[in-house]
Short mmCIF file of C-alpha atoms in Angstrom, two decimals:
data_model
loop_
_atom_site.label_atom_id
_atom_site.label_comp_id
_atom_site.label_asym_id
_atom_site.label_seq_id
_atom_site.Cartn_x
_atom_site.Cartn_y
_atom_site.Cartn_z
CA MET A 309 81.51 141.95 73.14
CA ILE A 310 80.92 141.43 69.23
CA PRO A 311 84.35 141.26 68.09
CA VAL A 312 84.45 142.87 64.87
CA GLN A 313 85.08 140.52 61.95
CA GLY A 314 86.66 141.36 58.68
CA MET A 315 88.99 144.25 59.77
CA GLU A 316 91.90 142.25 60.67
CA GLY A 317 95.45 144.48 60.80
CA SER A 318 93.46 147.31 59.42
CA ARG A 319 93.63 150.97 60.63
CA VAL A 320 90.60 151.76 61.46
CA ALA A 321 89.09 155.72 62.54
CA VAL A 322 86.55 156.17 65.61
CA LEU A 323 85.01 159.46 65.14
CA GLY A 324 83.40 160.41 68.82
CA LEU A 325 84.22 158.67 71.96
CA GLY A 326 80.69 158.22 73.85
CA ARG A 327 79.09 154.91 74.79
CA SER A 328 79.22 153.85 70.83
CA GLY A 329 82.23 155.00 70.34
CA LEU A 330 84.42 153.54 72.90
CA SER A 331 82.52 150.04 72.73
CA ALA A 332 83.45 150.04 68.90
CA ALA A 333 87.17 150.62 69.29
CA ARG A 334 87.14 147.95 72.13
CA ALA A 335 85.10 145.76 69.47
CA LEU A 336 87.31 146.85 66.41
CA GLN A 337 90.22 145.63 68.94
CA ALA A 338 89.18 142.62 69.59
CA GLY A 339 88.63 141.94 66.14
CA GLY A 340 92.49 142.33 65.52
CA ALA A 341 92.16 146.18 63.92
CA GLU A 342 94.06 149.03 65.08
CA PRO A 343 91.56 151.45 66.29
CA VAL A 344 92.67 155.91 66.01
CA CYS A 345 90.21 157.93 68.05
CA TRP A 346 88.97 161.24 68.25
CA ASP A 347 86.74 163.17 69.86
CA ASP A 348 86.61 167.33 70.62
CA ASN A 349 85.83 166.85 74.37
CA PRO A 350 88.82 166.27 76.18
CA ALA A 351 87.39 164.52 79.00
CA ALA A 352 86.40 161.57 76.56
CA ARG A 353 89.57 161.44 74.59
CA GLN A 354 91.27 161.38 78.26
CA ALA A 355 88.70 158.38 78.86
CA ALA A 356 89.71 156.39 75.52
CA GLU A 357 93.56 157.27 75.97
CA ALA A 358 93.40 155.44 79.67
CA GLU A 359 92.16 152.30 77.62
CA GLY A 360 95.15 152.73 75.85
CA PHE A 361 93.31 153.48 72.54
CA VAL A 362 95.36 156.26 70.26
CA CYS A 363 93.79 159.70 69.88
CA MET A 364 94.81 162.03 66.96
CA PRO A 365 92.89 164.83 64.76
CA PHE A 366 91.62 164.26 61.55
CA LYS A 367 92.21 167.32 60.07
CA THR A 368 93.62 167.38 56.57
CA VAL A 369 93.01 164.47 53.50
CA ASP A 370 96.72 163.25 54.29
CA HIS A 371 95.39 162.26 57.91
CA MET A 372 93.17 159.46 56.40
CA GLU A 373 95.77 157.58 54.63
CA GLY A 374 95.97 154.20 55.63
CA ILE A 375 92.74 154.45 57.46
CA ALA A 376 90.13 151.93 55.75
CA ARG A 377 87.08 152.70 57.28
CA LEU A 378 85.69 155.47 59.55
CA ILE A 379 83.32 154.63 62.42
CA VAL A 380 81.04 157.95 63.38
CA SER A 381 78.84 157.83 66.61
CA PRO A 382 75.23 158.21 65.78
CA GLY A 383 74.81 161.44 67.59
CA ILE A 384 77.23 163.45 65.25
CA PRO A 385 75.81 164.95 61.86
CA HIS A 386 77.45 163.64 58.92
CA LEU A 387 75.87 165.60 55.95
CA TYR A 388 73.00 168.03 57.67
CA PRO A 389 72.70 170.23 58.45
CA VAL A 390 76.16 171.03 56.81
CA PRO A 391 78.66 168.04 56.28
CA ASN A 392 80.75 167.26 59.42
CA PRO A 393 84.66 167.91 58.60
CA VAL A 394 86.10 164.90 59.48
CA VAL A 395 82.94 162.94 57.31
CA ALA A 396 83.80 164.93 54.67
CA LEU A 397 87.90 164.38 54.75
CA ALA A 398 87.49 160.56 54.86
CA LEU A 399 84.77 160.75 51.73
CA ALA A 400 87.53 162.96 49.52
CA ALA A 401 90.33 160.43 50.37
CA GLY A 402 87.86 157.55 49.26
CA VAL A 403 87.20 156.18 52.99
CA PRO A 404 84.11 154.58 53.59
CA VAL A 405 81.79 156.06 56.45
CA ASP A 406 80.26 153.53 58.88
CA ASN A 407 78.64 152.90 62.74
CA ASP A 408 78.44 150.31 65.26
CA ILE A 409 75.52 149.08 63.43
CA GLY A 410 77.46 148.67 60.55
CA LEU A 411 79.97 146.62 62.36
CA PHE A 412 76.98 144.70 64.78
CA PHE A 413 75.34 143.22 61.34
CA GLN A 414 78.80 142.61 59.82
CA SER A 415 80.09 140.92 62.42
CA PHE A 416 77.51 138.99 64.25
CA ALA A 417 77.20 135.75 62.58
CA THR A 418 80.00 133.24 63.08
CA GLY A 419 81.35 129.68 62.86
CA ASP A 420 79.87 128.92 66.11
CA TRP A 421 76.50 128.59 64.56
CA ASP A 422 77.23 125.59 62.01
CA SER A 423 77.14 124.06 65.90
CA PHE A 424 73.43 125.43 66.54
CA ASP A 425 70.31 123.61 65.89
CA THR A 426 68.37 127.35 65.66
CA ALA A 427 70.10 130.07 63.91
CA PRO A 428 70.44 133.15 66.16
CA ARG A 429 68.00 136.15 64.42
CA VAL A 430 68.14 139.45 64.44
CA ILE A 431 64.42 141.44 64.83
CA ALA A 432 65.51 145.30 64.59
CA VAL A 433 62.77 148.02 65.73
CA THR A 434 62.53 151.43 64.04
CA GLY A 435 59.91 154.24 63.67
CA SER A 436 59.30 157.84 65.43
CA ASN A 437 57.25 157.01 68.36
CA GLY A 438 56.71 153.48 69.96
CA LYS A 439 59.85 151.96 69.10
CA SER A 440 61.66 151.91 72.96
CA THR A 441 58.28 150.04 74.04
CA THR A 442 57.60 148.09 70.87
CA SER A 443 61.45 146.65 71.38
CA ALA A 444 60.84 145.94 75.15
CA LEU A 445 57.69 144.52 74.65
CA ILE A 446 59.09 142.22 72.24
CA TYR A 447 62.22 141.28 74.46
CA HIS A 448 59.61 140.48 77.45
CA ILE A 449 56.89 138.46 75.77
CA LEU A 450 60.76 136.32 74.88
CA GLU A 451 61.94 136.41 78.40
CA HIS A 452 58.64 135.26 79.24
CA VAL A 453 58.44 131.98 76.96
CA GLY A 454 62.35 131.21 78.11
CA ARG A 455 64.00 132.44 74.82
CA PRO A 456 67.33 132.83 74.54
CA CYS A 457 67.73 137.23 74.25
CA GLN A 458 69.21 140.56 74.54
CA LEU A 459 67.77 143.87 74.05
CA ALA A 460 70.71 146.79 72.58
CA GLY A 461 70.78 149.64 70.51
CA ASN A 462 68.77 152.79 71.14
CA ILE A 463 67.92 150.86 74.38
CA GLY A 464 69.76 148.91 76.93
CA ARG A 465 73.50 148.32 76.03
CA GLY A 466 75.06 149.40 72.74
CA VAL A 467 75.46 146.80 69.83
CA LEU A 468 78.79 145.38 70.15
CA ASP A 469 78.43 145.07 74.04
CA LEU A 470 76.25 142.02 73.19
CA ASP A 471 77.51 138.59 74.07
CA PRO A 472 77.88 136.00 71.46
CA ALA A 473 75.06 135.01 70.46
CA VAL A 474 73.59 131.43 71.85
CA ASP A 475 71.93 128.63 69.95
CA GLY A 476 68.06 129.86 69.31
CA GLU A 477 68.60 133.65 70.98
CA VAL A 478 66.98 136.40 69.48
CA VAL A 479 68.31 139.61 69.53
CA VAL A 480 66.24 142.81 70.12
CA LEU A 481 67.37 146.16 68.44
CA GLU A 482 65.72 149.36 68.78
CA LEU A 483 66.97 151.82 66.30
CA SER A 484 67.19 155.23 65.41
CA SER A 485 67.01 156.63 62.14
CA TYR A 486 70.27 158.38 63.43
CA GLN A 487 71.34 154.84 63.43
CA THR A 488 70.12 153.43 60.19
CA ASP A 489 71.18 156.72 58.33
CA LEU A 490 75.15 155.39 58.19
CA ALA A 491 75.13 151.76 58.65
CA ARG A 492 76.38 150.07 55.41
CA SER A 493 74.95 146.73 56.76
CA LEU A 494 71.52 146.18 57.97
CA THR A 495 70.32 142.81 57.80
CA PRO A 496 67.99 141.75 60.46
CA ASP A 497 65.93 139.06 60.21
CA VAL A 498 62.80 140.69 61.36
CA ALA A 499 61.61 144.42 60.83
CA VAL A 500 59.72 146.91 62.03
CA PHE A 501 58.27 149.93 61.19
CA THR A 502 55.87 151.61 63.66
CA ASN A 503 54.95 154.65 62.50
CA LEU A 504 56.24 158.02 60.91
CA SER A 505 55.76 161.91 62.59
CA PRO A 506 57.92 165.04 61.78
CA ASP A 507 61.08 165.06 64.23
CA HIS A 508 64.49 165.07 63.55
CA LEU A 509 64.18 167.14 60.32
CA ASP A 510 67.26 169.31 60.60
CA ARG A 511 69.31 166.66 60.95
CA HIS A 512 67.83 164.60 57.81
CA ALA A 513 66.92 168.00 56.00
CA GLY A 514 63.23 167.44 55.95
CA MET A 515 60.53 164.55 56.26
CA GLY A 516 62.13 163.02 53.11
CA GLY A 517 65.17 162.23 54.12
CA TYR A 518 64.11 161.62 57.99
CA PHE A 519 61.77 158.65 56.16
CA ALA A 520 64.59 157.79 53.75
CA ALA A 521 66.93 157.25 56.52
CA LYS A 522 64.41 155.13 58.26
CA ARG A 523 63.42 153.12 55.20
CA ARG A 524 67.11 152.30 54.70
CA LEU A 525 66.55 149.29 57.65
CA PHE A 526 64.41 147.41 54.96
CA ALA A 527 65.76 148.27 51.59
CA GLU A 528 69.43 147.72 52.53
CA GLY A 529 69.31 143.86 53.42
CA GLY A 530 65.87 142.70 52.78
CA PRO A 531 64.49 141.12 55.80
CA ASP A 532 62.99 137.80 55.85
CA ARG A 533 59.90 139.71 57.68
CA ALA A 534 58.61 143.23 57.77
CA VAL A 535 55.81 144.30 60.51
CA ILE A 536 54.49 148.19 58.67
CA GLY A 537 52.68 150.44 60.79
CA VAL A 538 50.46 151.67 57.86
CA ASP A 539 48.54 154.53 59.30
CA GLU A 540 50.57 157.06 57.87
CA ASP A 541 51.37 157.24 54.03
CA GLU A 542 54.85 156.25 54.45
CA GLY A 543 54.25 153.35 55.67
CA LEU A 544 51.59 152.55 53.14
CA PHE A 545 54.35 152.92 50.61
CA LEU A 546 56.58 151.18 52.24
CA ALA A 547 54.55 148.25 52.92
CA GLY A 548 53.51 148.41 48.94
CA GLN A 549 57.03 148.60 47.74
CA LEU A 550 58.15 145.81 49.91
CA SER A 551 55.37 143.46 49.04
CA GLN A 552 54.78 141.30 45.81
CA GLY A 553 51.19 141.09 46.09
CA PRO A 554 48.07 141.11 48.15
CA VAL A 555 49.01 137.64 49.44
CA ASP A 556 52.42 138.21 50.11
CA ASP A 557 52.62 137.62 53.76
CA ARG A 558 56.45 138.76 53.89
CA VAL A 559 54.96 141.78 55.15
CA ILE A 560 52.79 142.26 58.05
CA ARG A 561 50.41 145.07 57.80
CA VAL A 562 49.81 146.88 61.66
CA SER A 563 46.67 149.49 62.12
CA VAL A 564 45.06 151.35 64.67
CA GLU A 565 42.79 153.39 62.90
CA GLN A 566 41.45 150.74 60.71
CA LYS A 567 40.37 147.13 59.90
CA LEU A 568 42.76 145.72 57.88
CA THR A 569 41.03 143.17 55.02
CA GLY A 570 42.94 141.12 52.11
CA PRO A 571 44.42 138.05 51.63
CA GLY A 572 47.87 138.99 53.32
CA TRP A 573 48.56 138.76 56.97
CA GLN A 574 47.31 142.25 58.73
CA VAL A 575 47.26 142.78 62.64
CA PHE A 576 45.00 145.64 64.15
CA ALA A 577 43.49 147.55 67.11
CA ARG A 578 40.00 148.65 66.71
CA LYS A 579 38.34 149.85 70.41
CA GLY A 580 40.91 148.01 72.65
CA PHE A 581 40.63 144.63 70.53
CA LEU A 582 44.00 143.77 68.72
CA SER A 583 42.77 141.22 66.10
CA GLU A 584 45.11 138.90 63.68
CA TYR A 585 43.76 138.03 60.39
CA ARG A 586 45.39 135.61 57.87
CA LYS A 587 44.03 135.18 54.50
CA GLY A 588 40.98 136.77 55.37
CA LYS A 589 40.53 134.17 58.45
CA GLN A 590 40.62 135.83 61.73
CA VAL A 591 43.53 133.55 63.53
CA GLY A 592 43.96 135.21 66.84
CA SER A 593 42.11 138.17 69.14
CA ILE A 594 43.04 139.89 72.13
CA ASP A 595 41.18 141.98 74.75
CA LEU A 596 43.72 145.35 75.46
CA ARG A 597 41.83 146.88 77.80
CA SER A 598 42.90 145.34 80.49
CA VAL A 599 46.82 145.30 80.04
CA ALA A 600 47.49 148.28 82.50
CA GLY A 601 51.12 148.61 80.87
CA LEU A 602 49.64 149.71 77.57
CA PRO A 603 47.18 152.44 77.98
CA GLY A 604 45.84 153.79 75.24
CA ALA A 605 45.74 153.47 71.03
CA HIS A 606 49.17 154.73 71.03
CA ASN A 607 50.52 151.73 73.29
CA HIS A 608 48.12 148.97 71.45
CA GLN A 609 49.95 150.00 68.19
CA ASN A 610 53.14 148.88 69.95
CA ALA A 611 51.15 145.81 71.10
CA CYS A 612 50.09 144.95 67.57
CA ALA A 613 53.73 145.97 66.20
CA ALA A 614 55.10 143.60 69.21
CA TYR A 615 52.86 140.58 69.07
CA ALA A 616 53.13 140.60 64.66
CA ALA A 617 57.58 140.54 65.13
CA CYS A 618 56.85 137.30 68.17
CA ARG A 619 54.18 135.52 65.61
CA THR A 620 57.02 135.63 63.06
CA LEU A 621 59.00 133.72 65.46
CA GLY A 622 55.89 130.97 65.70
CA LEU A 623 54.83 132.53 69.33
CA ALA A 624 51.30 131.30 69.87
CA PRO A 625 48.70 134.11 70.56
CA LYS A 626 47.62 133.12 74.28
CA VAL A 627 51.41 133.12 75.29
CA ILE A 628 51.69 136.61 73.65
CA GLU A 629 48.42 137.74 75.38
CA ALA A 630 49.86 135.91 78.67
CA ALA A 631 53.25 138.07 78.54
CA PHE A 632 51.42 141.44 77.97
CA HIS A 633 49.86 141.40 81.03
CA SER A 634 53.16 141.21 83.06
CA PHE A 635 54.68 144.11 81.19
CA GLY A 636 54.88 146.58 83.40
CA GLY A 637 55.84 149.22 80.72
CA LEU A 638 59.00 151.83 80.52
CA PRO A 639 60.09 154.41 82.72
CA HIS A 640 58.68 158.04 81.66
CA ARG A 641 56.50 156.34 78.89
CA SER A 642 52.50 156.45 79.87
CA GLN A 643 53.97 155.44 83.63
CA THR A 644 51.82 155.40 86.11
CA ILE A 645 53.68 156.58 89.44
CA ALA A 646 51.07 157.51 91.51
CA GLU A 647 47.23 157.47 92.49
CA ALA A 648 46.07 159.63 95.56
CA ASN A 649 42.53 160.27 96.53
CA GLY A 650 41.54 159.66 93.29
CA VAL A 651 43.94 160.70 90.94
CA ARG A 652 46.13 159.42 88.95
CA PHE A 653 49.86 160.69 87.99
CA VAL A 654 51.27 159.82 84.81
CA ASN A 655 54.85 160.62 83.77
CA ASP A 656 55.44 160.61 79.77
CA SER A 657 58.41 162.49 80.00
CA LYS A 658 59.23 160.64 76.44
CA ALA A 659 57.11 162.32 74.51
CA THR A 660 58.80 164.81 73.44
CA ASN A 661 56.95 165.87 69.83
CA VAL A 662 53.74 167.29 69.24
CA ASP A 663 52.59 163.46 67.87
CA SER A 664 53.87 161.61 70.65
CA ALA A 665 52.34 163.90 73.58
CA ALA A 666 48.83 164.07 71.37
CA LYS A 667 48.42 160.11 71.58
CA ALA A 668 49.28 160.09 75.40
CA LEU A 669 46.67 163.54 76.01
CA ALA A 670 44.59 160.20 73.43
CA ALA A 671 45.32 157.49 76.26
CA PHE A 672 43.08 159.32 79.28
CA LYS A 673 40.22 161.51 80.48
CA ASN A 674 40.17 164.52 82.56
CA ILE A 675 44.26 165.75 82.22
CA ARG A 676 45.81 168.41 83.90
CA TRP A 677 48.30 168.46 81.81
CA ILE A 678 52.05 169.51 82.69
CA CYS A 679 53.95 170.71 79.31
CA GLY A 680 56.58 173.16 78.04
CA GLY A 681 60.26 172.79 76.97
CA LEU A 682 62.39 173.26 73.96
CA GLU A 683 59.83 173.20 71.21
CA LYS A 684 60.44 171.80 68.15
CA GLU A 685 60.19 172.32 64.31
CA GLY A 686 56.94 172.99 63.45
CA GLY A 687 54.70 174.30 66.00
CA LEU A 688 51.82 172.77 68.25
CA ALA A 689 48.89 173.28 65.75
CA GLY A 690 48.63 168.99 65.78
CA LEU A 691 48.05 169.54 69.73
CA ALA A 692 44.82 171.24 68.73
CA GLU A 693 42.47 167.95 68.19
CA ALA A 694 43.90 165.59 71.43
CA SER A 695 43.73 168.60 73.38
CA ALA A 696 39.86 167.68 74.00
CA ASN A 697 40.72 165.46 77.41
CA VAL A 698 42.36 168.25 79.12
CA ARG A 699 40.74 170.48 81.83
CA LYS A 700 44.00 172.61 82.26
CA ALA A 701 47.78 173.09 80.84
CA TYR A 702 50.37 173.69 83.46
CA VAL A 703 53.56 175.09 81.04
CA ILE A 704 57.21 174.77 81.87
CA GLY A 705 60.35 175.89 80.42
CA ARG A 706 62.22 178.93 79.64
CA GLU A 707 59.85 180.13 76.94
CA ALA A 708 56.82 178.91 79.18
CA ALA A 709 54.67 181.79 77.93
CA ALA A 710 55.15 181.98 74.61
CA PHE A 711 54.53 177.85 74.47
CA ALA A 712 51.26 178.77 76.69
CA MET A 713 50.21 180.71 73.88
CA GLN A 714 50.02 178.52 71.36
CA LEU A 715 47.97 175.97 73.65
CA SER A 716 43.81 175.98 72.32
CA VAL A 717 42.99 175.08 76.43
CA GLN A 718 43.52 176.74 79.38
CA ALA A 719 47.33 177.41 80.42
CA GLU A 720 49.44 178.68 83.27
CA VAL A 721 52.76 179.36 83.15
CA CYS A 722 54.44 177.28 86.10
CA GLY A 723 57.98 177.71 84.57
CA THR A 724 59.21 174.93 86.91
CA MET A 725 58.20 171.48 87.14
CA GLU A 726 57.67 172.04 91.09
CA VAL A 727 55.69 174.87 90.59
CA ALA A 728 53.76 172.92 87.89
CA VAL A 729 52.95 169.46 89.83
CA ALA A 730 52.36 171.45 92.96
CA LYS A 731 49.41 173.57 91.22
CA ALA A 732 48.17 170.79 88.93
CA ALA A 733 48.05 168.35 92.71
CA ALA A 734 45.98 171.13 94.01
CA GLU A 735 43.64 171.57 91.50
CA ALA A 736 43.01 168.00 90.56
CA GLU A 737 39.58 166.42 91.46
CA GLU A 738 38.87 162.70 92.05
CA GLY A 739 38.78 160.97 88.71
CA ASP A 740 41.27 163.61 86.94
CA VAL A 741 44.90 162.43 85.43
CA VAL A 742 48.06 164.79 86.29
CA LEU A 743 50.01 163.82 83.14
CA LEU A 744 53.79 165.20 82.00
CA ALA A 745 53.25 164.78 78.25
CA PRO A 746 55.79 167.80 77.41
CA ALA A 747 55.49 167.93 73.70
CA ALA A 748 58.86 169.47 73.45
CA ALA A 749 62.68 167.92 74.21
CA SER A 750 64.04 168.99 77.27
CA PHE A 751 67.54 170.39 77.26
CA ASP A 752 66.17 174.24 78.00
CA GLN A 753 65.85 172.67 81.63
CA TYR A 754 67.41 168.84 81.79
CA ASP A 755 69.93 166.81 80.32
CA SER A 756 67.52 164.41 79.15
CA PHE A 757 63.93 163.32 79.52
CA GLU A 758 64.78 160.84 81.75
CA ARG A 759 65.74 163.47 84.30
CA ARG A 760 62.85 165.31 83.63
CA GLY A 761 61.01 162.31 84.19
CA GLU A 762 62.90 162.01 87.23
CA ASP A 763 62.05 165.30 88.51
CA PHE A 764 58.05 165.17 87.97
CA VAL A 765 58.38 161.41 89.90
CA GLU A 766 60.36 163.79 92.72
CA GLN A 767 57.67 166.63 92.99
CA VAL A 768 54.94 164.22 92.97
CA GLU A 769 56.36 162.68 95.98
CA ALA A 770 56.72 165.90 97.23
CA VAL A 771 53.34 166.87 97.22
CA LEU A 772 51.91 163.53 98.10
CA GLY A 773 54.45 163.31 101.38
CA ARG A 774 55.88 160.33 100.14
#
């Protein structure tokens, strides 16, 4: 646990008692603060009270009297689409609003660091797609070289559940826009921006607000190094804002769509080859085509970002390349789960939006595509170009018929995962890939994208008799 520093003797309100909320309450208490908690869910309140925490509702401005700070769980919208009433009360009472990420950055460094030979460092990764794989890949590389490291945030443990840092340790954080949007302190040593595509637009009142939430990771604290994907206008703009000029190597530009040139620091992948250039000269190269855990251009982008982040720590290209080959990938992200009779079954349940699904479709040929679910804003037009590799779509979800009508490929309405997998497997021929890449949220049929992916795995195993 990371005890919260600087709040000793203060009463701190904690709104939302899920994983991050309870973790924040414990860390506040460990640091000498008095947490006062609330969650609209009675079961969550009961769990907190069982640990000895005081729960009370915040209904008027008077209830904020004596509160030093309000800590809001990332899953709770605070401003859009409508202001949260408790957050509004805090703001009206002049109470600062924060989250567990802000508390972490406020509290991570301690006096013990004075005796360390190498100060611990934090690498924080954000973006629309690929941030989980990028974060896990950085962590895997660090483990491969024997560097002390921990993984947390939107993946793994909550940030305040981390162990206090040891000499030379690196903490890798995956941070969503929900987490960067409210944190009052954001001071990573290395910050990574993978890419940007429309997502969570209701939460941020549009693309501008969504980008602004991501941008805070780079603008609030000023990382020593920034790794920026520049294949979208927003990333190119962000790199330009952070850089002092063409030779400023504090900004490392990353691309999978173009060869990057100039006197600065660039990492890009073309035709399956990763290249690193500094001061106009190539200093590193990796053939990514044989890296089984990182298939497709979208994973090559993740590889470039992870490579660049690890290069800022002084790791050699050959060491990073060796770690790439032992990376098995993450569950539900372009995960090969079976091969039978020349047919490959791939689980990319995490492809919950159009952009991530399009990247999954571009990674394979001869696709039997299982898609559908709770459609997000913007429609499915962005899938048309990527659908060239699709032989047939098998559509699931409560609104499967409406979803299927928007597709530019032959589509069959299946409704359930069981039916879709059975039909796709029966019609698949040698060389085909049965790919789950839903391009939609899972909540019409499943509690999470993980559960949807698990169902896909179960149905594939049933069809194959395993």
